[in-house]
Coordinates of C-alpha atoms in Angstrom, one line a residue:
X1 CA 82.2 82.1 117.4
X2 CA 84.6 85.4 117.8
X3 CA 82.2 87.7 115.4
X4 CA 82.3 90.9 116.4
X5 CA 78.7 92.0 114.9
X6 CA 74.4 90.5 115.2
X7 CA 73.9 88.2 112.6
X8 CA 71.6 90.7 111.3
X9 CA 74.1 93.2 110.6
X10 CA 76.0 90.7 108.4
X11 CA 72.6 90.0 106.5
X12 CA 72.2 93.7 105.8
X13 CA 75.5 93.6 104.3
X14 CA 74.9 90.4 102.4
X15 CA 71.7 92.2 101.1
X16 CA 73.4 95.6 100.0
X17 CA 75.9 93.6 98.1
X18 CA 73.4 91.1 96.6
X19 CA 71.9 94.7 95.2
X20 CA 74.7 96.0 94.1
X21 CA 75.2 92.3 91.9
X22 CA 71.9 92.4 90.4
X23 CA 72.5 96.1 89.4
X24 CA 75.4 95.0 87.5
X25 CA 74.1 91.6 86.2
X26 CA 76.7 90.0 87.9
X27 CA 76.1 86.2 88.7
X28 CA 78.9 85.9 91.0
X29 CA 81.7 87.4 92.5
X30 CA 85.4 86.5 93.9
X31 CA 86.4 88.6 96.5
X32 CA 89.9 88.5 97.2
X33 CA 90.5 91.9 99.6
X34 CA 90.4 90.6 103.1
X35 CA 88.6 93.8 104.2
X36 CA 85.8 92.2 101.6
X37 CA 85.6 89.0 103.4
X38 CA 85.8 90.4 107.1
X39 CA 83.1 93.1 106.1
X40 CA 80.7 90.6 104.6
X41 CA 81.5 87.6 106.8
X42 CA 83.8 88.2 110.0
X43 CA 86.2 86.1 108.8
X44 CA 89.7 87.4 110.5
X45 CA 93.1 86.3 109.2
X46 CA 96.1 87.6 108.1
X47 CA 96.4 84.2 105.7
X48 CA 95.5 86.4 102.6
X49 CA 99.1 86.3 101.9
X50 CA 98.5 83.4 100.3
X51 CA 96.0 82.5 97.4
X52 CA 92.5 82.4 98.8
X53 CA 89.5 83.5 97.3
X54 CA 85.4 84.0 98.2
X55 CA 83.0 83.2 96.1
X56 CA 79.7 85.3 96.5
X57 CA 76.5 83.9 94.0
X58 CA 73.9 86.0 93.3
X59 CA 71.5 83.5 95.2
X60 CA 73.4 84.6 98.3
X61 CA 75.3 81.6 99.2
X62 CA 79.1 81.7 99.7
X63 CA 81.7 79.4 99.8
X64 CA 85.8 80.1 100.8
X65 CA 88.5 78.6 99.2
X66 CA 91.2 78.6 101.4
X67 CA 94.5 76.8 102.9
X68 CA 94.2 74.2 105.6
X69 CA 95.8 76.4 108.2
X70 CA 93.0 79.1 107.7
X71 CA 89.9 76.5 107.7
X72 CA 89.5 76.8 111.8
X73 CA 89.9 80.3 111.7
X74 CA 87.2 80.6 109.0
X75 CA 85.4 78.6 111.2
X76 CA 85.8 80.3 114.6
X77 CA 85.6 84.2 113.3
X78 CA 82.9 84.1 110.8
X79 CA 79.6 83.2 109.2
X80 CA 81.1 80.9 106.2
X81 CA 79.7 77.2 106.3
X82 CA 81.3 76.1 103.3
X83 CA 85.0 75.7 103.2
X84 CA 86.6 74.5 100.5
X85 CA 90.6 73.9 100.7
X86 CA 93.3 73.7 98.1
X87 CA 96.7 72.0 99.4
X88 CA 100.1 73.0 99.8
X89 CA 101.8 70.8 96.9
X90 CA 105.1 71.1 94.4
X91 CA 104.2 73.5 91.3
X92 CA 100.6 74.2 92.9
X93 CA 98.3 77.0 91.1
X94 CA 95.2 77.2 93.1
X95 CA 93.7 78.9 90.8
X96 CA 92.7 75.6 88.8
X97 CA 91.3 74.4 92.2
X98 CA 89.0 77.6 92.1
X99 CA 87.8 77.0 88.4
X100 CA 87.0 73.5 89.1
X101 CA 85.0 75.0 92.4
X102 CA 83.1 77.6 90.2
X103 CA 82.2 74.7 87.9
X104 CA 81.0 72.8 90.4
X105 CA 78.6 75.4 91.9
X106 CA 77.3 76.0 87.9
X107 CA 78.9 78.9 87.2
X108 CA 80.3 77.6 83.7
X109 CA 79.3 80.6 81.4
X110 CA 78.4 82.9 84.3
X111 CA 78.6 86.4 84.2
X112 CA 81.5 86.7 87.1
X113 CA 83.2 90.0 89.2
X114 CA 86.9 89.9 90.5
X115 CA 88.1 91.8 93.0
X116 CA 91.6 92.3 91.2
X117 CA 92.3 95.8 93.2
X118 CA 93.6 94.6 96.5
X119 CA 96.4 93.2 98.2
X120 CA 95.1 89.7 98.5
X121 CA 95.5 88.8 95.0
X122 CA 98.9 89.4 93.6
X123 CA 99.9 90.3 89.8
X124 CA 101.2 86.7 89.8
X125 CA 98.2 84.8 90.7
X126 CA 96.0 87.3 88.8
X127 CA 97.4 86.3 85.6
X128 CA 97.2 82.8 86.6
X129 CA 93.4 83.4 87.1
X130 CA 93.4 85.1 84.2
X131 CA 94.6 82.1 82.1
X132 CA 92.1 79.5 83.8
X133 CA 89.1 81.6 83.4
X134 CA 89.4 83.6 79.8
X135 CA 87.3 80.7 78.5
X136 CA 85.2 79.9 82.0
X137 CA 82.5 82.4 81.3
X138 CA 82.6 87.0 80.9
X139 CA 84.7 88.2 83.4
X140 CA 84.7 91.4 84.4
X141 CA 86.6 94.0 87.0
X142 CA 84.6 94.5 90.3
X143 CA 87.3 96.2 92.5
X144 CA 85.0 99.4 93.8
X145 CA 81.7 96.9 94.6
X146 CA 82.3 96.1 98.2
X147 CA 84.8 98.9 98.8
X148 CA 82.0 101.3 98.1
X149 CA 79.4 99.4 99.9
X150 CA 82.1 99.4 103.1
X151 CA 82.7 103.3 102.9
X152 CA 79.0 103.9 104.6
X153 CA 79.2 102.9 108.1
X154 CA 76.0 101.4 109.8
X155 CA 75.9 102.2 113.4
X156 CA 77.4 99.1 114.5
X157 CA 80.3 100.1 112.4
X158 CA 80.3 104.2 114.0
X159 CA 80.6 102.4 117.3
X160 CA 83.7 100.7 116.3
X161 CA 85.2 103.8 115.0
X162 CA 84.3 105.5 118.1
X163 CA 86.0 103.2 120.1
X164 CA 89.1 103.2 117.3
X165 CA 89.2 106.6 118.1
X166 CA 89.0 106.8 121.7
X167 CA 92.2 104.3 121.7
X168 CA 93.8 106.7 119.4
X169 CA 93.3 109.6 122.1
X170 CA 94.8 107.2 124.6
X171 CA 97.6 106.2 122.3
X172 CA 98.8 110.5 122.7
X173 CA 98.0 110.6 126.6
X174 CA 100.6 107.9 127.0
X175 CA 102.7 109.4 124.5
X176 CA 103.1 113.0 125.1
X177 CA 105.2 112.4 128.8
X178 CA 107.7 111.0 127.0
X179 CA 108.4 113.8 124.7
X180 CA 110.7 116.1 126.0
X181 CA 114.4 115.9 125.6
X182 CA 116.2 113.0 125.8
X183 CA 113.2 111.2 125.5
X184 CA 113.7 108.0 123.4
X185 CA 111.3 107.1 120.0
X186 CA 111.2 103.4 120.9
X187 CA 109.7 104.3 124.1
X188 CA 107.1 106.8 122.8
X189 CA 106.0 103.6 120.5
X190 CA 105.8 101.4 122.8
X191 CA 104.1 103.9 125.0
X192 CA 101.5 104.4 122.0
X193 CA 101.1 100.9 120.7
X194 CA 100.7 99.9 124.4
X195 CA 97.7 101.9 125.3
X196 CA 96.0 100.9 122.5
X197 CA 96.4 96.7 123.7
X198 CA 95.3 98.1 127.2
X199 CA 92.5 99.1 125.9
X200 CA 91.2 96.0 124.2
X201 CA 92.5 97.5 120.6
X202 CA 94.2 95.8 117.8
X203 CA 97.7 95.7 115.7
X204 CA 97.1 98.5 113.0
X205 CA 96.9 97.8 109.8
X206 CA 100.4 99.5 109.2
X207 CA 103.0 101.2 111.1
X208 CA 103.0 104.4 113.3
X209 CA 104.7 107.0 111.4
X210 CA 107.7 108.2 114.0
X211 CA 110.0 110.9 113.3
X212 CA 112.2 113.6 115.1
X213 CA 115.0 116.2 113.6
X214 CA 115.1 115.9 110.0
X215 CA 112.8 112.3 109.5
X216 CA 110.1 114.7 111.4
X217 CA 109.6 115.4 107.5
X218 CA 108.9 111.3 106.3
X219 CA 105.7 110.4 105.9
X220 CA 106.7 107.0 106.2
X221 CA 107.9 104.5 108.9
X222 CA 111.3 103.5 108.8
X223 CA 113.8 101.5 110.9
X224 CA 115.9 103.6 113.5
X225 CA 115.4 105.1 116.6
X226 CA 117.3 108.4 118.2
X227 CA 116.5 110.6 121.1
X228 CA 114.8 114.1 121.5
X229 CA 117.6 116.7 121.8
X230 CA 116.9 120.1 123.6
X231 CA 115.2 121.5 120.9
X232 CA 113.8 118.9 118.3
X233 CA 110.6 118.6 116.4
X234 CA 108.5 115.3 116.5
X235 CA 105.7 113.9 113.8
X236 CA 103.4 111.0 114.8
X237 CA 100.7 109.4 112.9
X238 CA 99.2 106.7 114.3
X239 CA 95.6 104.9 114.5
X240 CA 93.8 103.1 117.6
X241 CA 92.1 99.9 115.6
X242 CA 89.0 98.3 117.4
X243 CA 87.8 95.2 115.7
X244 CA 90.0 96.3 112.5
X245 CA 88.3 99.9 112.4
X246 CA 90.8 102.6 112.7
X247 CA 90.8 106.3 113.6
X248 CA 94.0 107.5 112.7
X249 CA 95.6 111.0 114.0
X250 CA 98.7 113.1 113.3
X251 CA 100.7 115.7 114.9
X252 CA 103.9 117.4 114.7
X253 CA 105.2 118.0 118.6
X254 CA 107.7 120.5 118.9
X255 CA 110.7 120.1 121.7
X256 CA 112.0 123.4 123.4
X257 CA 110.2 125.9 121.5
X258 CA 108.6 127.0 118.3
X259 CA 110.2 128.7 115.5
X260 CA 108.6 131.4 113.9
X261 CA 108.4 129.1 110.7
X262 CA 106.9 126.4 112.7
X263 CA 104.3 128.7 113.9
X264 CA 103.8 129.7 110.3
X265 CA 103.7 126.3 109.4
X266 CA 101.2 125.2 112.2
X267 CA 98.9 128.5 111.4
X268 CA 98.3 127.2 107.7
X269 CA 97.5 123.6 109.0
X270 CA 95.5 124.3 110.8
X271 CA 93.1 127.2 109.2
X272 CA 93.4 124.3 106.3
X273 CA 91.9 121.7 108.6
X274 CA 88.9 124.5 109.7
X275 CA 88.7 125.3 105.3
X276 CA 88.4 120.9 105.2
X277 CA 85.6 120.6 108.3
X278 CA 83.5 123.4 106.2
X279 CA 84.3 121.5 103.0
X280 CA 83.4 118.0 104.3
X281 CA 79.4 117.7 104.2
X282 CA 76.8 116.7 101.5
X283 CA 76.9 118.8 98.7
X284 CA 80.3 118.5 98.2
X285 CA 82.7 115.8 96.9
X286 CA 86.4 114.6 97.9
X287 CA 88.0 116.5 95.6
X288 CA 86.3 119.7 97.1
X289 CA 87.6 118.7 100.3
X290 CA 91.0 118.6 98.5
X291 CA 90.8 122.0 96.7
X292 CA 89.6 123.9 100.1
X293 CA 92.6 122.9 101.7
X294 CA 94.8 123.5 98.6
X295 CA 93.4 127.0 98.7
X296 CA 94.9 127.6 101.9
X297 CA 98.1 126.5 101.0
X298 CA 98.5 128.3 98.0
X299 CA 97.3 132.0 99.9
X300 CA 100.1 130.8 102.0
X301 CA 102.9 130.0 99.6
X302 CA 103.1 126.8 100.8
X303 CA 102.1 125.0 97.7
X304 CA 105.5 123.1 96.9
X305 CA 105.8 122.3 100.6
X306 CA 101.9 120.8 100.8
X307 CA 101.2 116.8 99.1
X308 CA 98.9 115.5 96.3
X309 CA 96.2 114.5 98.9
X310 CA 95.2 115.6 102.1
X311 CA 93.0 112.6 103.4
X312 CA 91.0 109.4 102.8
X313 CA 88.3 107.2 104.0
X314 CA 88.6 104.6 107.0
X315 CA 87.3 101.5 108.7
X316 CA 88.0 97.7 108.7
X317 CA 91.2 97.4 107.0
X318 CA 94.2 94.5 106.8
X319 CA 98.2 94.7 106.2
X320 CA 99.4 96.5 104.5
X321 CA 97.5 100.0 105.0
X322 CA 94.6 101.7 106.9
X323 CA 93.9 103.5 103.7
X324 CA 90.7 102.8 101.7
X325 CA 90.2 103.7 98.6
X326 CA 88.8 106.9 98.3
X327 CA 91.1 109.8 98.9
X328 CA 90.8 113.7 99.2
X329 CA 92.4 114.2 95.7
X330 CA 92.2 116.9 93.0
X331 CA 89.1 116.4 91.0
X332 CA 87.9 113.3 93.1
X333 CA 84.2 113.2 91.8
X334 CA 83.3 110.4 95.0
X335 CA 80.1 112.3 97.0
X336 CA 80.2 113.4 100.7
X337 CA 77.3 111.9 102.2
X338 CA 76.3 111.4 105.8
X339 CA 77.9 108.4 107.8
X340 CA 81.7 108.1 106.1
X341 CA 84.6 108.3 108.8
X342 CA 87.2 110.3 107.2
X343 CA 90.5 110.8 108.1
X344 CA 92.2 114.5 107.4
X345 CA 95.6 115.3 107.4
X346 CA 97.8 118.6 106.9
X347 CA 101.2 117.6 106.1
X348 CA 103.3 120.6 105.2
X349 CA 107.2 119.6 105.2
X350 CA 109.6 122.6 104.1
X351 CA 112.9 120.7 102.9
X352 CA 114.5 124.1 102.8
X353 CA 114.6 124.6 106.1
X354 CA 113.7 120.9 107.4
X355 CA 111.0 122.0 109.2
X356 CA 107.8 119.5 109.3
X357 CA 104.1 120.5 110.6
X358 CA 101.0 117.9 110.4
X359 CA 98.3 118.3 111.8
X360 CA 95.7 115.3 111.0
X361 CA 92.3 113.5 112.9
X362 CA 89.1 111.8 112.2
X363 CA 85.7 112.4 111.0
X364 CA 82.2 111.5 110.9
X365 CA 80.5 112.9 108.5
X366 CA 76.4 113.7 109.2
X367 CA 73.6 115.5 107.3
X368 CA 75.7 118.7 108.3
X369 CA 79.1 119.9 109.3
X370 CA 81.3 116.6 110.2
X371 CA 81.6 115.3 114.1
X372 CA 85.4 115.0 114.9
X373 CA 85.9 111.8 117.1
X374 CA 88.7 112.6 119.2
X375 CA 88.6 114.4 122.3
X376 CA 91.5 116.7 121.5
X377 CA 92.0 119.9 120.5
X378 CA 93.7 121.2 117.6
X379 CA 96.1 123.6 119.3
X380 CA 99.7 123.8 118.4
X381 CA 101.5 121.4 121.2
X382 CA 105.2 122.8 122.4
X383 CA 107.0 120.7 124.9

């Protein structure tokens, strides 16, 4: 089997959550996130793009609902024993084949969680649920359970990060010889994305942000490719993944030189990284983290050129994002507490003058001040 953790490490998980249930009063729970599943179980797909669901019972047992083409990989990358399928059929709403599953394992009546927050269940089939189980038994919203049980890592799950992040390192060793000018964006990806394979790494859970002259200031991907002129500006952000855990970093290279507003630009990022490090240990919650780095900005001027957020929590995550829930928001009451790996990022992008700075990499956060887990530095890089 291609699990990537001891069998005891998916117990401990099975235990926390099991906790968490009885805490709540919950007599089951259908997870839908993939993240949920891979987390509790191992189970690796990209098939939540269709209807599947897990049901967890407070008794501990499990069973997967799924699509034939997903059984074997239950089988192969997981702990699941008991696979049920629904098939592929004209008018088909497997969510009837789930209520007649939670029947069948006596949960008529049950007090039952849904994970309704995540990509793997779509509005669509989440009214269809909906309609089949508003008589079934008291249903209630479980979105945050596992997500908050998955945003303390054990130590199995640092080394993962670790290695995430080592790949990320690699990913801007192979990328910064190819940025100079007349250097070609394609290349620089495929440069990136290529170390990270090398090194025994995964597909991220979304694009690498890549963008020179004026898209330097997206903070999206996009299609479209053009080469470094003379005297360009370049913004990355990227993630090595290692068994789905991701470490993401970002930078803004500069081509040619530095303009005194880029080196204004770079200065604020980065004292308003230093303001997030001292921000970012117990005590303190995400929105502080927020605020310190907000502070900066604001001394700076730079308050209309700064974003909403400045950060979020990582690890095991699916299509369509690396992004876990919990984000370095105003007023974000979540705790700091030892063990998270957070990922910071200073975006500052002046429209006015299209300039673009970022400055970005992750954490580990301990009893004290947080353990960055790349090897590189923080200083301004000019090409």
């Amino acid at each position: 089997m291609a699990l990537h953790f001891d069998r005891t490490e998916f117990d401990s998980r099975r235990d926390r959550l099991l906790i968490e249930m009885a805490e709540r009063k919950l007599d089951a729970i259908l997870l839908f996130a993939q993240e949920s599943m891979y987390w509790l179980t191992g189970y690796d797909t990209f098939g939540f793009c269709f209807f599947q669901s897990m049901v967890v019972k407070s008794d501990g047992s499990m069973v997967l609902l799924t699509r034939s083409a997903d059984m074997r990989q239950a089988k192969h990358t997981s702990t699941i024993e008991n696979i049920v399928l629904w098939t592929d059929r004209d008018k088909v709403d497997p969510t009837a084949d789930l209520r007649n599953l939670l029947n069948d394992i006596d949960l008529l009546g049950c007090r039952i969680g849904v994970e309704y927050d995540t990509h793997g269940l779509t509005g669509h089939n989440a009214r269809l649920l909906d309609e089949q189980l508003k008589t079934f038994g008291k249903i209630e919203d479980a979105s945050d359970l596992v997500s908050r049980l998955r945003l303390f890592k054990s130590p199995a799950e640092i080394k993962k990060a670790e290695r995430a992040a080592a790949l990320s390192d690699d990913a801007l060793d192979a990328a910064l010889p190819l940025i100079k000018q007349g250097g070609d964006e394609g290349a620089i990806l495929a440069a990136m994305q290529g170390a990270i394979f090398e090194g025994g790494g995964d597909y991220p859970a979304n694009e690498f942000i890549i963008g020179s002259g004026a898209d330097a200031l997206l903070c999206r991907y996009k299609s479209g490719r053009r080469k470094l002129t003379k005297t360009d500006q370049l913004t990355l952000e990227w993630s090595g993944a290692f068994a789905h855990y991701h470490a993401p970093m970002m930078r803004t290279v500069l081509i040619g030189k530095a303009t005194k507003r880029h080196q204004e630009l770079y200065e604020a990022a980065h004292d308003a990284l230093l303001a997030v490090e001292k921000a970012m240990v117990p005590g303190s919650t995400f929105g502080d983290v927020f605020d310190a780095h907000a502070r900066v900005m604001e001394a700076r001027g730079l308050t209309r050129h700064r974003l909403n957020a400045c950060g979020y929590s990582v690890g095991a995550r699916f299509t369509p994002s690396w992004m876990d829930k919990q984000m370095f928001f105003s007023g974000n009451p979540e705790p700091i507490a030892p063990d998270m790996t957070l990922f910071a990022h200073m975006i500052i992008m002046d429209s006015d003058s299209e300039t673009a700075m970022t400055l970005g990499r992750t954490y580990l956060t301990t009893e004290a001040a947080p353990r960055a887990l790349s090897r590189h530095g923080l200083d301004l890089i000019v090409h």
